[in-house]
mmCIF file of C-alpha atoms in Angstrom:
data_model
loop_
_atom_site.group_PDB
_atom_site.id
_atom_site.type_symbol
_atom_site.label_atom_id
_atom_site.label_comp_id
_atom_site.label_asym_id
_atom_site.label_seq_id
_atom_site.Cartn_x
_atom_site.Cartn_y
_atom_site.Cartn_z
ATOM 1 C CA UNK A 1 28.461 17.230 20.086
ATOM 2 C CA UNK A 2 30.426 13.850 20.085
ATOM 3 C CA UNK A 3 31.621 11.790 17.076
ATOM 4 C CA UNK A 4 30.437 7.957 16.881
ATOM 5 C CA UNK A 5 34.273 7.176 16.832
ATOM 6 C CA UNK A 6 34.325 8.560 20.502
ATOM 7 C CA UNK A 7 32.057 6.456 21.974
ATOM 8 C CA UNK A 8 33.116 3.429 23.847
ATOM 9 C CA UNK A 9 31.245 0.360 22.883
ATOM 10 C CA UNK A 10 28.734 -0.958 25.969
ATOM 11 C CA UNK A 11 28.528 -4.449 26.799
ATOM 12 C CA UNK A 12 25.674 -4.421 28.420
ATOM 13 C CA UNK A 13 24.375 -3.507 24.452
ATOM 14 C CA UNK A 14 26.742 -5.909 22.980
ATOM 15 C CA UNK A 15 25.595 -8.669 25.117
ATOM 16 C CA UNK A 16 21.817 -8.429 23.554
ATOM 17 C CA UNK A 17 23.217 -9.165 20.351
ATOM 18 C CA UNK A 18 23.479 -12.679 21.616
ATOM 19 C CA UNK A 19 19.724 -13.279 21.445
ATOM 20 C CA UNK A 20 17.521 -14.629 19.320
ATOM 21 C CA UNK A 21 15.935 -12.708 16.803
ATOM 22 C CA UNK A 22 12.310 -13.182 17.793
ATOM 23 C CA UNK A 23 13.623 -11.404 21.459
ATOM 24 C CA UNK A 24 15.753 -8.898 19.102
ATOM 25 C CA UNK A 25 12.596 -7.901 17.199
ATOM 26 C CA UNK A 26 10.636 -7.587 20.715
ATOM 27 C CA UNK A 27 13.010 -5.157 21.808
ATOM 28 C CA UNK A 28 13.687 -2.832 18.860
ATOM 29 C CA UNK A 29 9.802 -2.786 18.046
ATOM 30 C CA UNK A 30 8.377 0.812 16.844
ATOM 31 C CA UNK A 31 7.966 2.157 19.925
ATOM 32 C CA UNK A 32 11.513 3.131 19.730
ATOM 33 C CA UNK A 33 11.641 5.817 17.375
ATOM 34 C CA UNK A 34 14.110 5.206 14.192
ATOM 35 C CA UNK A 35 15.843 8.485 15.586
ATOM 36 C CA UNK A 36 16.142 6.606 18.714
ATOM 37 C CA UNK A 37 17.217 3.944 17.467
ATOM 38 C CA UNK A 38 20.076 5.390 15.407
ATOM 39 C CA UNK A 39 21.176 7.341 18.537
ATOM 40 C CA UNK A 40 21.316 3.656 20.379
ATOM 41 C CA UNK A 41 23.312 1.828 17.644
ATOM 42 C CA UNK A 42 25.521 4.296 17.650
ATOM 43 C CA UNK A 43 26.800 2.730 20.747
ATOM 44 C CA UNK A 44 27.469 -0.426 19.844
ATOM 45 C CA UNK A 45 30.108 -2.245 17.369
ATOM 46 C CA UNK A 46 29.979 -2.446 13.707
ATOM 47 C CA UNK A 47 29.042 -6.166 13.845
ATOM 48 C CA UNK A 48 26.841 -5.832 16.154
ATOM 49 C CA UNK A 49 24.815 -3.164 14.706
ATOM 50 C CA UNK A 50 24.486 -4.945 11.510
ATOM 51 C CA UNK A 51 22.688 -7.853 13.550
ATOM 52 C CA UNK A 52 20.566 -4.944 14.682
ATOM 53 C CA UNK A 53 19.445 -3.628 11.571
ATOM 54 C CA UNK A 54 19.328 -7.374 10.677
ATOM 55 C CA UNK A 55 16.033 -7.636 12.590
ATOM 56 C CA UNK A 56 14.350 -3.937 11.209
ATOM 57 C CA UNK A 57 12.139 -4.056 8.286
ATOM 58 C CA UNK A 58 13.334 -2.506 5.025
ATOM 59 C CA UNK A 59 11.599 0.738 5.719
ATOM 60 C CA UNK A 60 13.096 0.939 9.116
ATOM 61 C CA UNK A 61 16.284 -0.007 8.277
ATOM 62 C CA UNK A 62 16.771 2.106 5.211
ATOM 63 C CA UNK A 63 16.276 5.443 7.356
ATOM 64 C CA UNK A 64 18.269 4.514 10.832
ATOM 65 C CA UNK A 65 21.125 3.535 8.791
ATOM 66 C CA UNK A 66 20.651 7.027 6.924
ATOM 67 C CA UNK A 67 20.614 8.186 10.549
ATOM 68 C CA UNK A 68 23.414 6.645 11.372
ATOM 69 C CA UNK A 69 25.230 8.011 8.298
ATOM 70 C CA UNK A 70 24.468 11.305 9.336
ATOM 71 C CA UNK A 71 25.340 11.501 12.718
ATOM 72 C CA UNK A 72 29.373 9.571 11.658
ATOM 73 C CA UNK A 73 29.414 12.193 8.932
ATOM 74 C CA UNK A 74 28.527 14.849 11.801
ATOM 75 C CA UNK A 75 25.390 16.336 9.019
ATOM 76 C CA UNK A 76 23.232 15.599 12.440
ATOM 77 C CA UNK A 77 24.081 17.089 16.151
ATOM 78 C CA UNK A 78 25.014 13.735 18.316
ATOM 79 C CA UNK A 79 25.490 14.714 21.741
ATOM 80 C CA UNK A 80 26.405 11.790 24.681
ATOM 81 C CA UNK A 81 23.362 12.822 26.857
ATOM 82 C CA UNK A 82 21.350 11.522 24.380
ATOM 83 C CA UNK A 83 23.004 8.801 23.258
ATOM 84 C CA UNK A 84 23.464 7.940 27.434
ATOM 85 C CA UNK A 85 19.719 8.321 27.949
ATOM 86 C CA UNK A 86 18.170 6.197 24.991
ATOM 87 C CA UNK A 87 20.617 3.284 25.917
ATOM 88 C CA UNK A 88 19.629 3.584 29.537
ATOM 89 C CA UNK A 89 15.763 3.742 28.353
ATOM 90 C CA UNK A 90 16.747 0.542 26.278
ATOM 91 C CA UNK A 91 18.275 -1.506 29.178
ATOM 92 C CA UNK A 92 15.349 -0.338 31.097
ATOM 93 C CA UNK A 93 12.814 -2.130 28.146
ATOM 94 C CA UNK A 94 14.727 -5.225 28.030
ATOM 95 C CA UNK A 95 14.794 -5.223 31.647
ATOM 96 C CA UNK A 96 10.684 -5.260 31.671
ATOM 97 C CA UNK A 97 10.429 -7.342 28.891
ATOM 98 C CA UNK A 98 12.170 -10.354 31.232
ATOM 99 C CA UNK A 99 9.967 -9.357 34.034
ATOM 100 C CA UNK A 100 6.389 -9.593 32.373
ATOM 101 C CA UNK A 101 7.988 -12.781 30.202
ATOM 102 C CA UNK A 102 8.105 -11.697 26.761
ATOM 103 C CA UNK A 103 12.063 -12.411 26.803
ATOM 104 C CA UNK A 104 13.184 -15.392 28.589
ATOM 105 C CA UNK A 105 16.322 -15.966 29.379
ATOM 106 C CA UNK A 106 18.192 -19.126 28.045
ATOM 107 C CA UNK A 107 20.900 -20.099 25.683
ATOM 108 C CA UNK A 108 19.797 -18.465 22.493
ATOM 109 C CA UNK A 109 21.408 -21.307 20.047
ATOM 110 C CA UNK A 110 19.179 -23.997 21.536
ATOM 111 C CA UNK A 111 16.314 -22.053 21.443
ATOM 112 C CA UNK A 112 16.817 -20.986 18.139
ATOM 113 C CA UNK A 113 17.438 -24.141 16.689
ATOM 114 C CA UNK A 114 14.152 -25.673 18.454
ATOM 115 C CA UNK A 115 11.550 -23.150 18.156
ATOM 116 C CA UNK A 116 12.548 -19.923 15.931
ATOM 117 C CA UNK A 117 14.014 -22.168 12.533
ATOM 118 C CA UNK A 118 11.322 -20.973 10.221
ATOM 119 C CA UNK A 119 12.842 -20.682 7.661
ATOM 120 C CA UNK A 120 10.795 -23.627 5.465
ATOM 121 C CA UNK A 121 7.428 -21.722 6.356
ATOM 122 C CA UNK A 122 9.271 -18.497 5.255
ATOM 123 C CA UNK A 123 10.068 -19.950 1.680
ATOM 124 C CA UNK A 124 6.087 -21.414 2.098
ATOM 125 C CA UNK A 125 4.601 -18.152 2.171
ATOM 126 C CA UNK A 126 6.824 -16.739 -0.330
ATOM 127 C CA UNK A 127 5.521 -19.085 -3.025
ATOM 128 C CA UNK A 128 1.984 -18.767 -1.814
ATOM 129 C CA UNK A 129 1.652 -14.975 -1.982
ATOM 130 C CA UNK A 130 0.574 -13.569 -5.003
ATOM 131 C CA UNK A 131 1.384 -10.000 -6.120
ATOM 132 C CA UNK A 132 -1.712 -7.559 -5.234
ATOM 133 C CA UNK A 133 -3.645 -5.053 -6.541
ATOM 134 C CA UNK A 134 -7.117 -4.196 -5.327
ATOM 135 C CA UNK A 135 -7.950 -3.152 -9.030
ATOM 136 C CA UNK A 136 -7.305 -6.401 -10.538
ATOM 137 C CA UNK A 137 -8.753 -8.497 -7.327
ATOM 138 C CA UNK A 138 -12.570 -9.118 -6.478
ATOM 139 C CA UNK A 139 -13.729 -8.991 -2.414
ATOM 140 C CA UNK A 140 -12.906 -12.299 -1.986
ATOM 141 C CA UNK A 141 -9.715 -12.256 -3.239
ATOM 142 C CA UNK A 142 -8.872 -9.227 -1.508
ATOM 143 C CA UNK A 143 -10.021 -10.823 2.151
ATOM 144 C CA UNK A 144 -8.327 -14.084 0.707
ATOM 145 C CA UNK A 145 -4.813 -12.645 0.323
ATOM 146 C CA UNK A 146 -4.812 -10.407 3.569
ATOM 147 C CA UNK A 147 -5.769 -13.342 5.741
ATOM 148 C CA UNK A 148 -2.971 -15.163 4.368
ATOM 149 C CA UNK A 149 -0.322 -12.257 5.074
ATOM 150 C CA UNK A 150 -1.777 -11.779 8.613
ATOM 151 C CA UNK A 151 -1.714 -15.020 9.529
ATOM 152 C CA UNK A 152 2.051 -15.719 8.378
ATOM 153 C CA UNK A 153 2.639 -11.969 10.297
ATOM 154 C CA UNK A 154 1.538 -14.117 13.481
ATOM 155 C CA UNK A 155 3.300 -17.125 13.379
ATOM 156 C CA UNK A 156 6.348 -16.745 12.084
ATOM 157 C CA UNK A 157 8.545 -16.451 14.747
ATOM 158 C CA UNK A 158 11.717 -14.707 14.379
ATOM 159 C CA UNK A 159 10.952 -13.672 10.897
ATOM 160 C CA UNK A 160 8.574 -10.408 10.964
ATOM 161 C CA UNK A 161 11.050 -7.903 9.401
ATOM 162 C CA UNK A 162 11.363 -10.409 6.393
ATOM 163 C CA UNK A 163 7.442 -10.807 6.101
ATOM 164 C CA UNK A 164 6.567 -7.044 6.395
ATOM 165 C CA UNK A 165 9.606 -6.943 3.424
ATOM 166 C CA UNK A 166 7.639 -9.324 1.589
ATOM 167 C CA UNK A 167 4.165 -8.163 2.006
ATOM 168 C CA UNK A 168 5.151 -4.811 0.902
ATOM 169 C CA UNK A 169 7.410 -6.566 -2.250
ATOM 170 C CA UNK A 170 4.078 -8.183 -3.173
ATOM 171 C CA UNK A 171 1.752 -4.999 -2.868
ATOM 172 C CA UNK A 172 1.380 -3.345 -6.675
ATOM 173 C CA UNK A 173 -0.834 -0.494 -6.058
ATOM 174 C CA UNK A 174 -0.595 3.190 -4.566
ATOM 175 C CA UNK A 175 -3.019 2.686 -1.772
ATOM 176 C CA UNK A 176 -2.013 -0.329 -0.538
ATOM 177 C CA UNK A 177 1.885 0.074 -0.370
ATOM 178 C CA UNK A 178 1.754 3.455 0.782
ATOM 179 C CA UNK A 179 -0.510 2.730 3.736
ATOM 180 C CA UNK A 180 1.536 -0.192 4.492
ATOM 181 C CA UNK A 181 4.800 0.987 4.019
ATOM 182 C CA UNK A 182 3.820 3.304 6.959
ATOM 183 C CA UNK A 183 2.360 1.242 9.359
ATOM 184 C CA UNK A 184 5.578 -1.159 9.597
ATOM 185 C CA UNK A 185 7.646 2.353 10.319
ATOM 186 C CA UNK A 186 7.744 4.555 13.272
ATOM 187 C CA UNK A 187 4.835 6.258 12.828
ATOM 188 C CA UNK A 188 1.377 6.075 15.290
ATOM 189 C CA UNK A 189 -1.752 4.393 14.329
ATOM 190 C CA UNK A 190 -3.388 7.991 14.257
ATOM 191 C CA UNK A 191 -1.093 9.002 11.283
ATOM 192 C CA UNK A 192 -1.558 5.586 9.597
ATOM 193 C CA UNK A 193 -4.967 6.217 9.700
ATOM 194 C CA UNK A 194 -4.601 9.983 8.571
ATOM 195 C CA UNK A 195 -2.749 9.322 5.679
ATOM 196 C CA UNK A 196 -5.294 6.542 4.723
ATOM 197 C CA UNK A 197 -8.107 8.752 4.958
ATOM 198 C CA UNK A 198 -6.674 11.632 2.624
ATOM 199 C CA UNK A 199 -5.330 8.721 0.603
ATOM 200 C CA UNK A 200 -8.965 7.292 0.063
ATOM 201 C CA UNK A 201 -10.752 10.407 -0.470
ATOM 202 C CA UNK A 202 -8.512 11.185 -3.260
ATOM 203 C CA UNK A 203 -8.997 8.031 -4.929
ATOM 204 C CA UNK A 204 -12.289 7.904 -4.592
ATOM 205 C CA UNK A 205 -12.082 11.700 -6.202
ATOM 206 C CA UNK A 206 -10.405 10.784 -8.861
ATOM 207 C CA UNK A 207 -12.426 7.311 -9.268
ATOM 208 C CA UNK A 208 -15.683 9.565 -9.409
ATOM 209 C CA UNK A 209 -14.472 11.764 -11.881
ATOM 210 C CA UNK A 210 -12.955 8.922 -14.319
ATOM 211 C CA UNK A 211 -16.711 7.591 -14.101
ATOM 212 C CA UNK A 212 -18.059 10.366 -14.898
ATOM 213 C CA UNK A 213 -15.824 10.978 -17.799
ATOM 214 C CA UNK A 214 -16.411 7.578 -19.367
ATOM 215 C CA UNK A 215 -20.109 7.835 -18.591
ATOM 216 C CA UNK A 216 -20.325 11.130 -20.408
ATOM 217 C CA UNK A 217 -18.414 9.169 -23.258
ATOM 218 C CA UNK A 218 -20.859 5.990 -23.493
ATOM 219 C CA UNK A 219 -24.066 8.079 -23.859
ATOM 220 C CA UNK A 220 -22.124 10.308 -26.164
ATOM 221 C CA UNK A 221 -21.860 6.878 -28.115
ATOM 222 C CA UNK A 222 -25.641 6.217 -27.507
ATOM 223 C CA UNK A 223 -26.676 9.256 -28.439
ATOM 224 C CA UNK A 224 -24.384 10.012 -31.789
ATOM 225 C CA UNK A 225 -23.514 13.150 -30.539
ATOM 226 C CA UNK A 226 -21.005 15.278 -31.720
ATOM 227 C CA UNK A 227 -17.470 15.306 -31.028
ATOM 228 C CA UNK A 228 -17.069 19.044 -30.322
ATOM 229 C CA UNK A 229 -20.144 18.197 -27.604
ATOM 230 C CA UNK A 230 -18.538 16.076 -26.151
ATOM 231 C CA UNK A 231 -15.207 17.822 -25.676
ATOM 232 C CA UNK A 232 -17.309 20.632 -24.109
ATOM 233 C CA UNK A 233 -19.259 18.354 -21.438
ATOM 234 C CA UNK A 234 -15.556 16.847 -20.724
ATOM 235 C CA UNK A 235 -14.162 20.548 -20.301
ATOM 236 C CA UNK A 236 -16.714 21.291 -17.470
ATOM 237 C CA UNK A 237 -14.953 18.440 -15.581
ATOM 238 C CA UNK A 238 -12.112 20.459 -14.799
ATOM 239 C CA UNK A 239 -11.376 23.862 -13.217
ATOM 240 C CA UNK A 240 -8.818 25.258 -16.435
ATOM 241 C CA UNK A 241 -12.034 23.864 -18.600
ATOM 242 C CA UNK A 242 -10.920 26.271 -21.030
ATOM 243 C CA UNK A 243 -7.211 24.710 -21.473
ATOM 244 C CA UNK A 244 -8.452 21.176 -21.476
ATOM 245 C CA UNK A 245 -10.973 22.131 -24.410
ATOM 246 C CA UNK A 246 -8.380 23.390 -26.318
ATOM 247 C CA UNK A 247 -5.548 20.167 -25.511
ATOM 248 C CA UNK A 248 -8.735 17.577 -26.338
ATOM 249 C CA UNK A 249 -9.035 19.408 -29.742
ATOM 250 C CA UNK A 250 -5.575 20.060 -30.252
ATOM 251 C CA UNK A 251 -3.854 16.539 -29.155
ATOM 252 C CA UNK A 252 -6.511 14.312 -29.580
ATOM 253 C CA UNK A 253 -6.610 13.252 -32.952
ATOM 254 C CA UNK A 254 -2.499 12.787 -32.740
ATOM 255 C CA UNK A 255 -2.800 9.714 -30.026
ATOM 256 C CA UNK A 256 -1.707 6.971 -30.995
ATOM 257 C CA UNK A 257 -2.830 4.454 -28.458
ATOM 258 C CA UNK A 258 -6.010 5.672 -26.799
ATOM 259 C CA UNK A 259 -6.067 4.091 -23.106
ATOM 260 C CA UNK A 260 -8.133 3.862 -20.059
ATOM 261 C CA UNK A 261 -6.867 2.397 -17.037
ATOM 262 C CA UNK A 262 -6.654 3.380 -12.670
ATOM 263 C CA UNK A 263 -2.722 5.140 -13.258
ATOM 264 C CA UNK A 264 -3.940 7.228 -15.823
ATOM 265 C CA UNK A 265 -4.776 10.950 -13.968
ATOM 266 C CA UNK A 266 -8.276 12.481 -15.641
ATOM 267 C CA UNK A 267 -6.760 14.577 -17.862
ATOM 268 C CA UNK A 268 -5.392 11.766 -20.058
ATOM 269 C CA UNK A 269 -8.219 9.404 -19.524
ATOM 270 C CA UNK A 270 -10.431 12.135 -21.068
ATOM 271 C CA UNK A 271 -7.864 12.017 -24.080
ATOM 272 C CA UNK A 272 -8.049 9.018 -24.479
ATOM 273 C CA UNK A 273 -12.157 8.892 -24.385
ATOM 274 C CA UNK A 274 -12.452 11.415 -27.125
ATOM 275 C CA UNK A 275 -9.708 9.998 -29.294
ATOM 276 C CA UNK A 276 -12.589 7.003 -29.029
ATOM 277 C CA UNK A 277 -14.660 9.102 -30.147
ATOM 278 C CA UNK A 278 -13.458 10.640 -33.310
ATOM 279 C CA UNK A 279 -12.291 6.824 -34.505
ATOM 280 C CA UNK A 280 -16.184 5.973 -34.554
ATOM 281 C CA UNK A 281 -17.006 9.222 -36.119
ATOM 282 C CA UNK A 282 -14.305 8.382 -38.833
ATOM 283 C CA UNK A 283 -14.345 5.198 -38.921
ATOM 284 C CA UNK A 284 -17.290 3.508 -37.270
ATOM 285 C CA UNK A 285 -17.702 1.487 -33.836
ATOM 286 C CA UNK A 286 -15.135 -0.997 -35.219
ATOM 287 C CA UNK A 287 -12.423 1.146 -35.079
ATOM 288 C CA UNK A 288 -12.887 1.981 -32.291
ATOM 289 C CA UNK A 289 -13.026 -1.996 -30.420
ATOM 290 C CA UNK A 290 -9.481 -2.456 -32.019
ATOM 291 C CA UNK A 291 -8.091 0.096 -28.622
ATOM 292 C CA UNK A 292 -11.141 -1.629 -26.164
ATOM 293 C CA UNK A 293 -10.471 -5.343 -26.801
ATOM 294 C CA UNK A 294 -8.703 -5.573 -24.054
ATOM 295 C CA UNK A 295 -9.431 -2.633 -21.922
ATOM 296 C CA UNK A 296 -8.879 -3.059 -18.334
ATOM 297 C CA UNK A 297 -11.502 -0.668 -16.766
ATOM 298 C CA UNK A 298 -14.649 -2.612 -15.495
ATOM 299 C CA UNK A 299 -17.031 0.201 -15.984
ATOM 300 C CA UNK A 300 -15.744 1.442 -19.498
ATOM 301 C CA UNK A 301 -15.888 -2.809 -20.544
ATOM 302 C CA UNK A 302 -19.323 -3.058 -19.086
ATOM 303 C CA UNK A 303 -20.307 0.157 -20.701
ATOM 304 C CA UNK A 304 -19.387 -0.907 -24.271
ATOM 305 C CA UNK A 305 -20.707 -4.094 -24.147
ATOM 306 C CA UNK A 306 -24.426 -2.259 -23.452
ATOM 307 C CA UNK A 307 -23.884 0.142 -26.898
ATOM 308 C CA UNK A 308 -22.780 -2.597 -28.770
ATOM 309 C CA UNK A 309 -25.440 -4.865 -27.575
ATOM 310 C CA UNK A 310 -27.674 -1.628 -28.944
ATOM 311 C CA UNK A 311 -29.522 -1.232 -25.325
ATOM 312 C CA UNK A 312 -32.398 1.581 -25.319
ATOM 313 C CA UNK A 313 -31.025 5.081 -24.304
ATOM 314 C CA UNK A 314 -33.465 4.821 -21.710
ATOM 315 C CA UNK A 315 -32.131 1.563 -20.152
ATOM 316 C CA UNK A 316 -28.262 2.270 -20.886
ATOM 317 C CA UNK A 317 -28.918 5.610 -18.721
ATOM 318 C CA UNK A 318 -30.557 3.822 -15.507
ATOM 319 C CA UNK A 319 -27.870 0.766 -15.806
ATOM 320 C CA UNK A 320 -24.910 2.715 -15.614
ATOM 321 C CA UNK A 321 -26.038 5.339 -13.472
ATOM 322 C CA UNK A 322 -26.409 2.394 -10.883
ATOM 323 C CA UNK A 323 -23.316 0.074 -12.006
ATOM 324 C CA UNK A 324 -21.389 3.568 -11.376
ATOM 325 C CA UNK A 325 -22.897 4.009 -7.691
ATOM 326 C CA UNK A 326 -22.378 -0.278 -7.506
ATOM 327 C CA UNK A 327 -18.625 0.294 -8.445
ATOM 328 C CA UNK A 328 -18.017 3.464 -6.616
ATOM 329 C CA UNK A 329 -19.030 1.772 -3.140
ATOM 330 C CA UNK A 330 -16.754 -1.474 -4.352
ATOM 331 C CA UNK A 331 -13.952 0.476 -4.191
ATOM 332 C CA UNK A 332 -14.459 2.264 -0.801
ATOM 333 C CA UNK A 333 -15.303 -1.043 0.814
ATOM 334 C CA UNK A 334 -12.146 -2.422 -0.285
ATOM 335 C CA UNK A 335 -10.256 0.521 0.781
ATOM 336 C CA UNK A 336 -11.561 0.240 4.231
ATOM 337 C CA UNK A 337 -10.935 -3.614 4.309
ATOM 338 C CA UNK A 338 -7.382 -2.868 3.108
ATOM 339 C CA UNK A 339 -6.749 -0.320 5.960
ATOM 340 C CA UNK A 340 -8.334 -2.346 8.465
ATOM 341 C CA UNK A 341 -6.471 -4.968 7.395
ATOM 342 C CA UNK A 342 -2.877 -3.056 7.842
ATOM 343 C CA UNK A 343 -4.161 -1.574 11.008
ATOM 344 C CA UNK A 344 -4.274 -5.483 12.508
ATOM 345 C CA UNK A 345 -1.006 -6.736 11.394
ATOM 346 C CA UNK A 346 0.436 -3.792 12.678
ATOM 347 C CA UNK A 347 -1.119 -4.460 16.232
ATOM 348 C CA UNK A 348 -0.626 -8.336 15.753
ATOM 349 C CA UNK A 349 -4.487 -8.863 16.340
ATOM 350 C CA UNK A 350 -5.752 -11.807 15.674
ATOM 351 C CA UNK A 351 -6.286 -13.101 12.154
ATOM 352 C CA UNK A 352 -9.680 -14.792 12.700
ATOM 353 C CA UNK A 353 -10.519 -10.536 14.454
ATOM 354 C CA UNK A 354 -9.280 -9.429 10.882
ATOM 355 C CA UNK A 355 -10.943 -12.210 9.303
ATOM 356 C CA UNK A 356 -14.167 -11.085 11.114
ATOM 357 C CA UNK A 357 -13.983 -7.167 10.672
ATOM 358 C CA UNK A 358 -13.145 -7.806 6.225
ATOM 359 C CA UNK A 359 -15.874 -9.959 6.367
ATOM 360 C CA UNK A 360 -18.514 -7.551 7.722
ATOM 361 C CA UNK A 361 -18.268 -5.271 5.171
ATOM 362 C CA UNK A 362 -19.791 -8.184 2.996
ATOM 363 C CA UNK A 363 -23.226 -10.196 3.152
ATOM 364 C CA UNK A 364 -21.588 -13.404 3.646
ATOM 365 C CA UNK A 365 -19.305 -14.925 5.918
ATOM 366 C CA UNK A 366 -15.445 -15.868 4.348
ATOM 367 C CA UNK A 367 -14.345 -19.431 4.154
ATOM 368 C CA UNK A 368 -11.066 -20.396 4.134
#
């Protein structure tokens, strides 16, 4: 065990601090581990480990400086081997990053003020990225707003930590951030890819079921039946079926704001769908539009629109049967874009390859 106070500052280390932060970024990519990392910065000043952490992403920097926290407040074994080794390993990878030319060396101001100043473009992009949500945003708009984050990913030199910072700022839902937020940390592409598939089958879970649910509710509408019929079929939804009978009978009637939207878990949606359904048994269908006006759910909105437009059972059963498979396979396709999409920022391909691989999961080809 050694304390970071005991170490005696490298100059070798302190000497990288001197260039710019496009060759910073090169060096202190993923590949070195944020434990790594931590055990390296350890080794080098205060000042100079700020410009460090300067040049991680958020994510990154968030948990090497916890790192580093733990180790100075000796919660985490530090030994000197290991600090000795990872430095060595890092002198090593700045060593072959002169040789094969992805670090030339130079005098960093000049080059910086020439070449790396983005800092125009940087304010560019932040003005032209909207916030996302693959709810709320069509295919288009989906392969729209990706192409724009992968291509500023590319080309702005010197400026990666603060565009993965802003991507992720920008991204408002649970499947995108989360798969994100782990591809621009330590991990490998097989866990990124993991995670996204155990992420995506559980939405897609939960999607099915919410469909279900509401399409149980419309032909309930359709068909006049009875409340207490309907809070049985919702019951068989769920494995406590029992329990939820009794909390849709129960609680119900006291909500005050019935609502359907993708945060909501199935439980409440199913609340909300039978507190629907005993305002038009009390009060009639217009009751119940005062709550859907506004509703935010595609399938529920396109659903309503078909009983109020008094479609024949026969009809209404066939058309959302088949807007439910329609929707269902919406959603995976843009959970596959969004992963591939993450997956080729991450490995700085190309943005017309990502451009390409969205676009073939449509039947026409994206214009910019």
């Amino acid at each position: 065990m050694i304390k970071i106070s005991d170490l005696k500052t490298d100059q070798r280390l302190e000497s990288l601090t001197l260039m710019p932060d496009y060759y910073l970024q090169e060096v202190f990519t993923r590949d070195i581990s944020n434990e790594t990392t931590a055990k390296i910065l350890a080794a080098f000043s205060d000042q100079s480990r700020e410009i460090i952490l300067s040049n991680l992403n958020k994510i990154r920097r968030e948990k090497v400086s916890s790192l580093l926290h733990a180790y100075a407040a000796e919660k985490l074994p530090l030994s000197l081997t290991d600090v000795e080794q990872a430095c060595e390993a890092l002198l090593d990878r700045v060593e072959d990053l002169v040789n094969s030319g992805f670090i030339r060396q130079g005098q960093a101001g000049d080059i910086e003020a020439s070449f790396f100043d983005m800092s125009a473009e940087m304010i560019n992009f932040s003005d032209s990225l909207p916030i996302f949500n693959f709810n709320q945003n069509d295919l288009h708009d989906l392969i729209s707003w990706w192409n724009l984050a992968a291509k500023n990913n590319k080309s702005l030199f010197g400026k990666k930590p603060e565009v993965q910072n802003l991507i992720l700022e920008r991204l408002d839902d649970v499947f995108s951030s989360s798969i994100f937020r782990l591809s621009i940390d330590d991990n490998s592409d097989a866990q990124v890819l993991e995670e996204s598939k155990k992420l995506r089958s559980q939405i897609l879970a939960d999607y099915k079921k919410r469909t279900d649910l509401i399409e149980t509710f419309l032909l309930s509408l359709s068909s006049n039946q009875k409340s207490n019929e309907l809070s049985s079929k919702f019951a068989l939804f769920f494995s406590d079926s029992e329990t939820i009978k009794e909390r849709l009978i129960k609680h119900a009637p006291l909500l005050l704001y019935p609502s359907v939207t993708e945060h909501l878990p199935p439980e409440d949606i199913a609340m909300s769908l039978f507190k629907l359904k005993l305002l038009v048994e009390e009060k009639g269908h217009a009751e119940m539009e005062k709550f859907t006006q506004k509703v935010d759910d595609q399938f529920l909105r396109k659903g309503l629109s078909l009983i109020f437009a008094k479609i024949d059972d026969e009809y209404l059963q066939k058309i959302l049967s088949e807007r439910k498979k329609a929707y269902t396979l919406e959603l995976e396709i843009k959970l596959k874009m969004i992963t591939d999409a993450v997956i080729c920022i991450r490995n700085n391909v190309s943005p017309y390859i990502l451009l390409e691989l969205m676009s073939s999961y449509t039947v026409y080809d994206f214009q910019e």
